[in-house]
Short mmCIF file of N, CA and C in Angstrom, two decimals:
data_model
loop_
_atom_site.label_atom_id
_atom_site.label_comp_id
_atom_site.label_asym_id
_atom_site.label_seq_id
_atom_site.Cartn_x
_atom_site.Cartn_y
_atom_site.Cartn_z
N UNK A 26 -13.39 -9.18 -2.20
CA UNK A 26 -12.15 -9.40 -2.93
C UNK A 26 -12.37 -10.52 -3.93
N UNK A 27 -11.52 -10.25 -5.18
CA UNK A 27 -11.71 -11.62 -6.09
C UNK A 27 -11.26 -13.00 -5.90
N UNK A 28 -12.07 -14.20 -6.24
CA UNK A 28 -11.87 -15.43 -5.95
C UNK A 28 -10.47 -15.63 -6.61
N UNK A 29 -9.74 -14.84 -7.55
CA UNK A 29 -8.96 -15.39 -8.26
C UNK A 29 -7.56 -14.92 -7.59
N UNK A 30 -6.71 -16.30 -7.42
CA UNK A 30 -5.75 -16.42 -6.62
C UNK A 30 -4.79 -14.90 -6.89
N UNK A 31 -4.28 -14.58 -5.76
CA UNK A 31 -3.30 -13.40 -5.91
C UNK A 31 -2.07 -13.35 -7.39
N UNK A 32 -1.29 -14.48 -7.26
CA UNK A 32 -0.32 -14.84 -8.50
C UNK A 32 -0.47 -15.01 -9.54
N UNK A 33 -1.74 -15.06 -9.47
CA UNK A 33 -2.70 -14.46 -10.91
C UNK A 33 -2.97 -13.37 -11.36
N UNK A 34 -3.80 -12.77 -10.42
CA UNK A 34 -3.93 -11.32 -10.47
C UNK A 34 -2.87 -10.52 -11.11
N UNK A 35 -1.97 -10.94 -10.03
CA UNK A 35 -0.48 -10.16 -10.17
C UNK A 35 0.30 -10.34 -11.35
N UNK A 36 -0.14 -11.66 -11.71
CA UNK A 36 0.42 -11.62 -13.28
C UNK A 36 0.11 -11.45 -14.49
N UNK A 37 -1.56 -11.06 -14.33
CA UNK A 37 -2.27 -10.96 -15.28
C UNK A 37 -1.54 -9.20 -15.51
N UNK A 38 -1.79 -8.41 -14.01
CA UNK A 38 -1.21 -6.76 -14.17
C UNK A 38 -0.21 -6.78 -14.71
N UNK A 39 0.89 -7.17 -14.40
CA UNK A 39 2.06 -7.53 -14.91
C UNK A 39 2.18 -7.47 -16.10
N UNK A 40 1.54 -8.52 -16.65
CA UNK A 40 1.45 -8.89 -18.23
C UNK A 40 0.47 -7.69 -19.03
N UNK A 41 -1.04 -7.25 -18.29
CA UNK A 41 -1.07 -5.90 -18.89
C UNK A 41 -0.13 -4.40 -19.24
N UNK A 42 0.51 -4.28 -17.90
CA UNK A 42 1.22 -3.03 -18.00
C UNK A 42 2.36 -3.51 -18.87
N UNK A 43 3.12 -4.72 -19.15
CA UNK A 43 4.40 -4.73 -20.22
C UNK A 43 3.39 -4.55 -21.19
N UNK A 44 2.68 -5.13 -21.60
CA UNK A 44 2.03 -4.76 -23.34
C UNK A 44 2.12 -3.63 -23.63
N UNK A 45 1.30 -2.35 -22.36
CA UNK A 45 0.95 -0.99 -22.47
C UNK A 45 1.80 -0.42 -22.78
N UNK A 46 3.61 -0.68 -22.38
CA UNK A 46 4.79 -0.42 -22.55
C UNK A 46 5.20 -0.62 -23.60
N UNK A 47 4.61 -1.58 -24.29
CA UNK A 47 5.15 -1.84 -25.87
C UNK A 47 7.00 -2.88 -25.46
N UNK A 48 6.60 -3.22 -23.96
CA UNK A 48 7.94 -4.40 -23.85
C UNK A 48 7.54 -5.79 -24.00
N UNK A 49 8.70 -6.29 -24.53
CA UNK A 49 8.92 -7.45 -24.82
C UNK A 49 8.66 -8.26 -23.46
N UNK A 50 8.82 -9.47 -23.03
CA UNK A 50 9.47 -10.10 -21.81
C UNK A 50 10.72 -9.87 -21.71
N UNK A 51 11.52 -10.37 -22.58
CA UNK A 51 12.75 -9.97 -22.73
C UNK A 51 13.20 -8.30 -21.88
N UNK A 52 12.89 -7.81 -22.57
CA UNK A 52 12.86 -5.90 -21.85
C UNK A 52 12.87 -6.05 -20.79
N UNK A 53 11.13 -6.60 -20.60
CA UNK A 53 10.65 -6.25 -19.24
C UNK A 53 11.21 -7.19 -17.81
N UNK A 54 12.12 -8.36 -17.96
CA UNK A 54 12.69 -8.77 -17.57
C UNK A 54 14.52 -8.30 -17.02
N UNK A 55 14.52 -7.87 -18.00
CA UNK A 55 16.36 -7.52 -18.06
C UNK A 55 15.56 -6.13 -16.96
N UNK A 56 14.91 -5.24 -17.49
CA UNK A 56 14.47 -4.10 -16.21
C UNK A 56 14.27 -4.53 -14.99
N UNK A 57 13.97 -5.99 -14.72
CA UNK A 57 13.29 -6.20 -13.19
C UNK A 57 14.12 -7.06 -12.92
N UNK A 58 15.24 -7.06 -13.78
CA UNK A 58 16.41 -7.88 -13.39
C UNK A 58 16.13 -9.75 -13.21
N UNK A 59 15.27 -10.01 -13.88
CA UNK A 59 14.68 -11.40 -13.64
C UNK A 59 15.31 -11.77 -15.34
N UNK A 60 14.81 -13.48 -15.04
CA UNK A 60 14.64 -14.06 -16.34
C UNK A 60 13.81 -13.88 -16.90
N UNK A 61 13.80 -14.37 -18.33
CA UNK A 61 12.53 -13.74 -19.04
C UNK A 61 11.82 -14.84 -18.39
N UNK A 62 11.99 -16.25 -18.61
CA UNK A 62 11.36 -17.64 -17.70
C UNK A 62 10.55 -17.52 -16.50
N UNK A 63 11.14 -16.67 -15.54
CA UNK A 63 11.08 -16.26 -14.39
C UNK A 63 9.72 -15.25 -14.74
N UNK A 64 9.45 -14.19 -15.14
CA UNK A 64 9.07 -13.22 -15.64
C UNK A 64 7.57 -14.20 -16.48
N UNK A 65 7.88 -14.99 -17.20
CA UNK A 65 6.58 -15.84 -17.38
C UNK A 65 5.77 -16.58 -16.77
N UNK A 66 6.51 -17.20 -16.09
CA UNK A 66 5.78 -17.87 -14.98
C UNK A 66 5.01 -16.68 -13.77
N UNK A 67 6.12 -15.83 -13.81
CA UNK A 67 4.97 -14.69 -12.90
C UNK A 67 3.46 -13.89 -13.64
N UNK A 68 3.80 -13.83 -14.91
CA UNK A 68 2.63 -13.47 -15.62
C UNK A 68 1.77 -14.44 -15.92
N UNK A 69 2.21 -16.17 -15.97
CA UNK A 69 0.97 -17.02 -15.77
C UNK A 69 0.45 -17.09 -14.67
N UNK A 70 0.98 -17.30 -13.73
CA UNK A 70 0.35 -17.28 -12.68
C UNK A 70 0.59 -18.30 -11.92
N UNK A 71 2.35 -19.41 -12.52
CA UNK A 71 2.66 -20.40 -12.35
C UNK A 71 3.44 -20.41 -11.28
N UNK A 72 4.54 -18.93 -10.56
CA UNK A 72 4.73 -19.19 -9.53
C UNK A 72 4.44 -17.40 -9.26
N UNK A 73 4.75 -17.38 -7.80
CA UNK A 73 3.90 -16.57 -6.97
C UNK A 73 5.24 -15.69 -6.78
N UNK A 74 5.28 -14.20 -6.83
CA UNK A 74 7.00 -13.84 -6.60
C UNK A 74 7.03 -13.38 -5.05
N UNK A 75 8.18 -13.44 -4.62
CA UNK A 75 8.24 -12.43 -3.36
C UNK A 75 8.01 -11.56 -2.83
N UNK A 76 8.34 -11.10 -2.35
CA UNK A 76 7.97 -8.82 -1.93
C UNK A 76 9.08 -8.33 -2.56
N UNK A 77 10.48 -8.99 -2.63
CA UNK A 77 11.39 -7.81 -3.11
C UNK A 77 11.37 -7.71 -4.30
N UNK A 78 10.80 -9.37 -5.30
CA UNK A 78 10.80 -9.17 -6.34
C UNK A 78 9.61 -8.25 -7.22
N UNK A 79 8.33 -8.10 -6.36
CA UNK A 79 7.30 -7.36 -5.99
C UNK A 79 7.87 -5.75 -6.29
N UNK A 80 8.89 -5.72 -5.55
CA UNK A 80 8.78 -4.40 -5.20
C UNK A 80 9.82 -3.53 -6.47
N UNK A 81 10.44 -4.76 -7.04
CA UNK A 81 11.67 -4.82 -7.87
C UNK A 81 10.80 -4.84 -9.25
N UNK A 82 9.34 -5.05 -9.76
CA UNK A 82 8.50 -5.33 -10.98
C UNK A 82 7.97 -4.11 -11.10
N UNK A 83 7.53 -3.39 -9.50
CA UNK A 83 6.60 -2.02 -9.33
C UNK A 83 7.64 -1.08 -10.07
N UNK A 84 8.96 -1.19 -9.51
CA UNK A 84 9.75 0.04 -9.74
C UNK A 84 9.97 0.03 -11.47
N UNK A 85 10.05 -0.81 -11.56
CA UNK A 85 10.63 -1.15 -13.19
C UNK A 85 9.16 -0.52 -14.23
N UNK A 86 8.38 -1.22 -13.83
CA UNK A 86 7.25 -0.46 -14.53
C UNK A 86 6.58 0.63 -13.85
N UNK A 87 7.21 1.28 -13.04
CA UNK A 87 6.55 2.55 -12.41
C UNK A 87 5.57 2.34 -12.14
N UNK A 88 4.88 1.88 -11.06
CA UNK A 88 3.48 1.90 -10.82
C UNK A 88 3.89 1.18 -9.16
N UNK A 89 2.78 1.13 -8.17
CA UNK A 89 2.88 1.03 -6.83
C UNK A 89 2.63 -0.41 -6.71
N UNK A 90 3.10 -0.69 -5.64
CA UNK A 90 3.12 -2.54 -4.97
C UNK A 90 1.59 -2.80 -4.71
N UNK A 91 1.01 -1.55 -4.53
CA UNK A 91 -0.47 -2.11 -4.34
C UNK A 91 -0.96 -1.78 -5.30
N UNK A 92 -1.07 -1.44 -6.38
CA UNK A 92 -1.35 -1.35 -8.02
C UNK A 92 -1.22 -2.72 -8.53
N UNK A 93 -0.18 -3.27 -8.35
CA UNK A 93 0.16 -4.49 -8.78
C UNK A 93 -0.73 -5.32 -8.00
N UNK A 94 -0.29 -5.41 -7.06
CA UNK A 94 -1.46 -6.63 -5.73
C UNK A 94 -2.95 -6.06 -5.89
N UNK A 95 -2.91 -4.85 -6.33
CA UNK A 95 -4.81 -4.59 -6.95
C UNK A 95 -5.33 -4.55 -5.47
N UNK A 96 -4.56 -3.97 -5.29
CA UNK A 96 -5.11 -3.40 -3.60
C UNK A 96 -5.93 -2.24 -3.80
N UNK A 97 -7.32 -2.27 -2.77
CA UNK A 97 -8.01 -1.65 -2.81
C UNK A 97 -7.65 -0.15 -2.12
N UNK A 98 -7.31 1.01 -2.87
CA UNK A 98 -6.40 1.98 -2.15
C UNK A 98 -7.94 2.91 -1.71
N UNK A 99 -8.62 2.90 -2.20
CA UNK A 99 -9.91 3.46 -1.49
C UNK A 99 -10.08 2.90 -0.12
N UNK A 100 -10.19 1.91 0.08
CA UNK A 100 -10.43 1.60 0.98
C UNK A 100 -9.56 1.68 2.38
N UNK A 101 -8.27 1.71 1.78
CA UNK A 101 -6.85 1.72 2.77
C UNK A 101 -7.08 3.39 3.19
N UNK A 102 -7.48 4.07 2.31
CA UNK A 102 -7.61 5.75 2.56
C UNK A 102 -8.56 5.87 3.53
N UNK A 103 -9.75 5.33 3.81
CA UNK A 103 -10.88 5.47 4.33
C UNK A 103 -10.81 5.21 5.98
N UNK A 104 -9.99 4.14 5.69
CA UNK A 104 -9.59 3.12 6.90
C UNK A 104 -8.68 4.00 7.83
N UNK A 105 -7.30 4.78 6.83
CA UNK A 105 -6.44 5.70 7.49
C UNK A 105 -7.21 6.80 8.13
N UNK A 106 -8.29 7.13 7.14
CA UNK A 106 -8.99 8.52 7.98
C UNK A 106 -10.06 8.42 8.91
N UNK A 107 -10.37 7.07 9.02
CA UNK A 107 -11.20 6.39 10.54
C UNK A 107 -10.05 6.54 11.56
N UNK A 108 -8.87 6.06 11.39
CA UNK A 108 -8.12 6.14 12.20
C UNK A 108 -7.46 7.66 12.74
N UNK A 109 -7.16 8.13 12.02
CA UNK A 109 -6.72 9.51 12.05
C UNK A 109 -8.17 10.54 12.99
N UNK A 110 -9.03 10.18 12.89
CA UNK A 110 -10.13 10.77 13.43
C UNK A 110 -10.06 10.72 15.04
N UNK A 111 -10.33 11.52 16.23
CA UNK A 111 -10.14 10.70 17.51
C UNK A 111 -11.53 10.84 17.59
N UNK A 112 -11.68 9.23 18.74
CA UNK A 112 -12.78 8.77 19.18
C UNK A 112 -13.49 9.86 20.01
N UNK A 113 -14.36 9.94 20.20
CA UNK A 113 -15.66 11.21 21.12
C UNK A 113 -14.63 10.86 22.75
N UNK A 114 -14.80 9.62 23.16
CA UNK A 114 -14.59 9.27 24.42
C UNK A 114 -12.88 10.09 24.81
N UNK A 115 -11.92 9.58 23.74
CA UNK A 115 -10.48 10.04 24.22
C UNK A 115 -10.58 11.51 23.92
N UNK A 116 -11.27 12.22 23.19
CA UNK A 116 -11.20 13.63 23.34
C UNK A 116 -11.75 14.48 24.15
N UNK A 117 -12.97 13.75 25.12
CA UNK A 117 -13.88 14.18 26.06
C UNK A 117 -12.73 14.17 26.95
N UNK A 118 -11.84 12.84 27.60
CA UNK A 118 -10.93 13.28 28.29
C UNK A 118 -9.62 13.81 28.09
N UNK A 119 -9.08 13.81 27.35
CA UNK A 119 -7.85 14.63 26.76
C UNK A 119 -8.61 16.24 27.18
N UNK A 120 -9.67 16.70 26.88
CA UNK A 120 -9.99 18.11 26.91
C UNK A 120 -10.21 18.30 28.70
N UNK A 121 -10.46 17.12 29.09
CA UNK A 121 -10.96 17.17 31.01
C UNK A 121 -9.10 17.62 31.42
N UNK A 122 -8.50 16.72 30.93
CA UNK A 122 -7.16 16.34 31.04
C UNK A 122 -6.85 17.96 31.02
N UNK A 123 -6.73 18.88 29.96
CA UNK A 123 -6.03 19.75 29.25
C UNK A 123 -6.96 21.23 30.28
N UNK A 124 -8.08 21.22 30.82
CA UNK A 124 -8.84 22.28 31.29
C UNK A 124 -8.02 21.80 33.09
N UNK A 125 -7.77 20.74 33.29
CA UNK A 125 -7.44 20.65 34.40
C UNK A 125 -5.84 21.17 34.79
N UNK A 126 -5.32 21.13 33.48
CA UNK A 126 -3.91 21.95 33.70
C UNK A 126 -3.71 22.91 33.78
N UNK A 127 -4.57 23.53 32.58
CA UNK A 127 -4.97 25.36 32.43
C UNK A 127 -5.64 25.42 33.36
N UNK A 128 -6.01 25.05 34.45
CA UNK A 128 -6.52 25.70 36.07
C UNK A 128 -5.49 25.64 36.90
N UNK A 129 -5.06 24.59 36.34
CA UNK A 129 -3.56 24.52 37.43
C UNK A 129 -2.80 25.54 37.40
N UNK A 130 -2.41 25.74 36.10
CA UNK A 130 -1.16 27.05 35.46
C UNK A 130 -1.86 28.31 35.66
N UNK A 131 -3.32 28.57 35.63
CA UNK A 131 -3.62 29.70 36.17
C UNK A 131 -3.76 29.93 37.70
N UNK A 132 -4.31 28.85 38.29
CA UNK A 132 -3.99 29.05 39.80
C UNK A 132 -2.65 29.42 40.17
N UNK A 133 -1.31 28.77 39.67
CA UNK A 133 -0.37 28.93 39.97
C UNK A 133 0.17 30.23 39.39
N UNK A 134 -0.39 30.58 38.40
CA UNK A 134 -0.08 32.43 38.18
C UNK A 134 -0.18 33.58 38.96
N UNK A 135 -1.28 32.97 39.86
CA UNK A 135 -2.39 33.89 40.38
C UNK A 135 -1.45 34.10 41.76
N UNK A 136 -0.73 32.76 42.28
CA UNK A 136 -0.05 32.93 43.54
C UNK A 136 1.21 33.68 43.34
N UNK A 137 1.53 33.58 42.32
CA UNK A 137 3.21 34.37 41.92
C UNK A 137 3.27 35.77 42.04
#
């Protein structure tokens, strides 16, 4: 990850995506419902904003909270599909688990 503090980052994106927009501060402020003041200091990097106001900058310029925070979404994907995967061990028994019922339910067919 980069040495360079988050409220930086975040304001450097910030300050890219209004240009790309062709907005002012002004604009891009009255949209995120901030001051324009407010709104500068987040693009210097002079103060650090919240999550709602975070989440209140994403929506305004259409783009995601981790777009902005320059979150690594490769990596969050990779991570989800390690997880999503089951381990060898819990499926070895989940399947012991699952053959031991289907003997059960067929034994118990067999007596009916």
């Amino acid at each position: 990850m980069s040495s360079t503090p988050v409220k930086v980052r975040v304001g450097a994106r910030i300050s890219n995506i209004r240009k790309r927009l062709g907005w002012t501060q002004e604009v891009a402020a009255e949209n995120m419902k901030l001051t324009r003041a407010s709104l500068s200091h987040y693009e210097l990097g002079r103060r650090e904003p919240d999550l709602e106001t975070i989440a209140a900058m994403a929506d305004a310029l259409n783009v995601t909270v981790d777009y902005l925070l320059d979150r690594k979404i490769e990596r969050q994907r990779l991570f989800m599909q390690w997880l999503d995967e089951p381990c060898p061990a819990i499926q070895a028994e989940l399947k012991a688990k699952i053959d031991a019922l289907e003997a059960r339910l067929n034994g118990e067919k067999q007596h009916a």
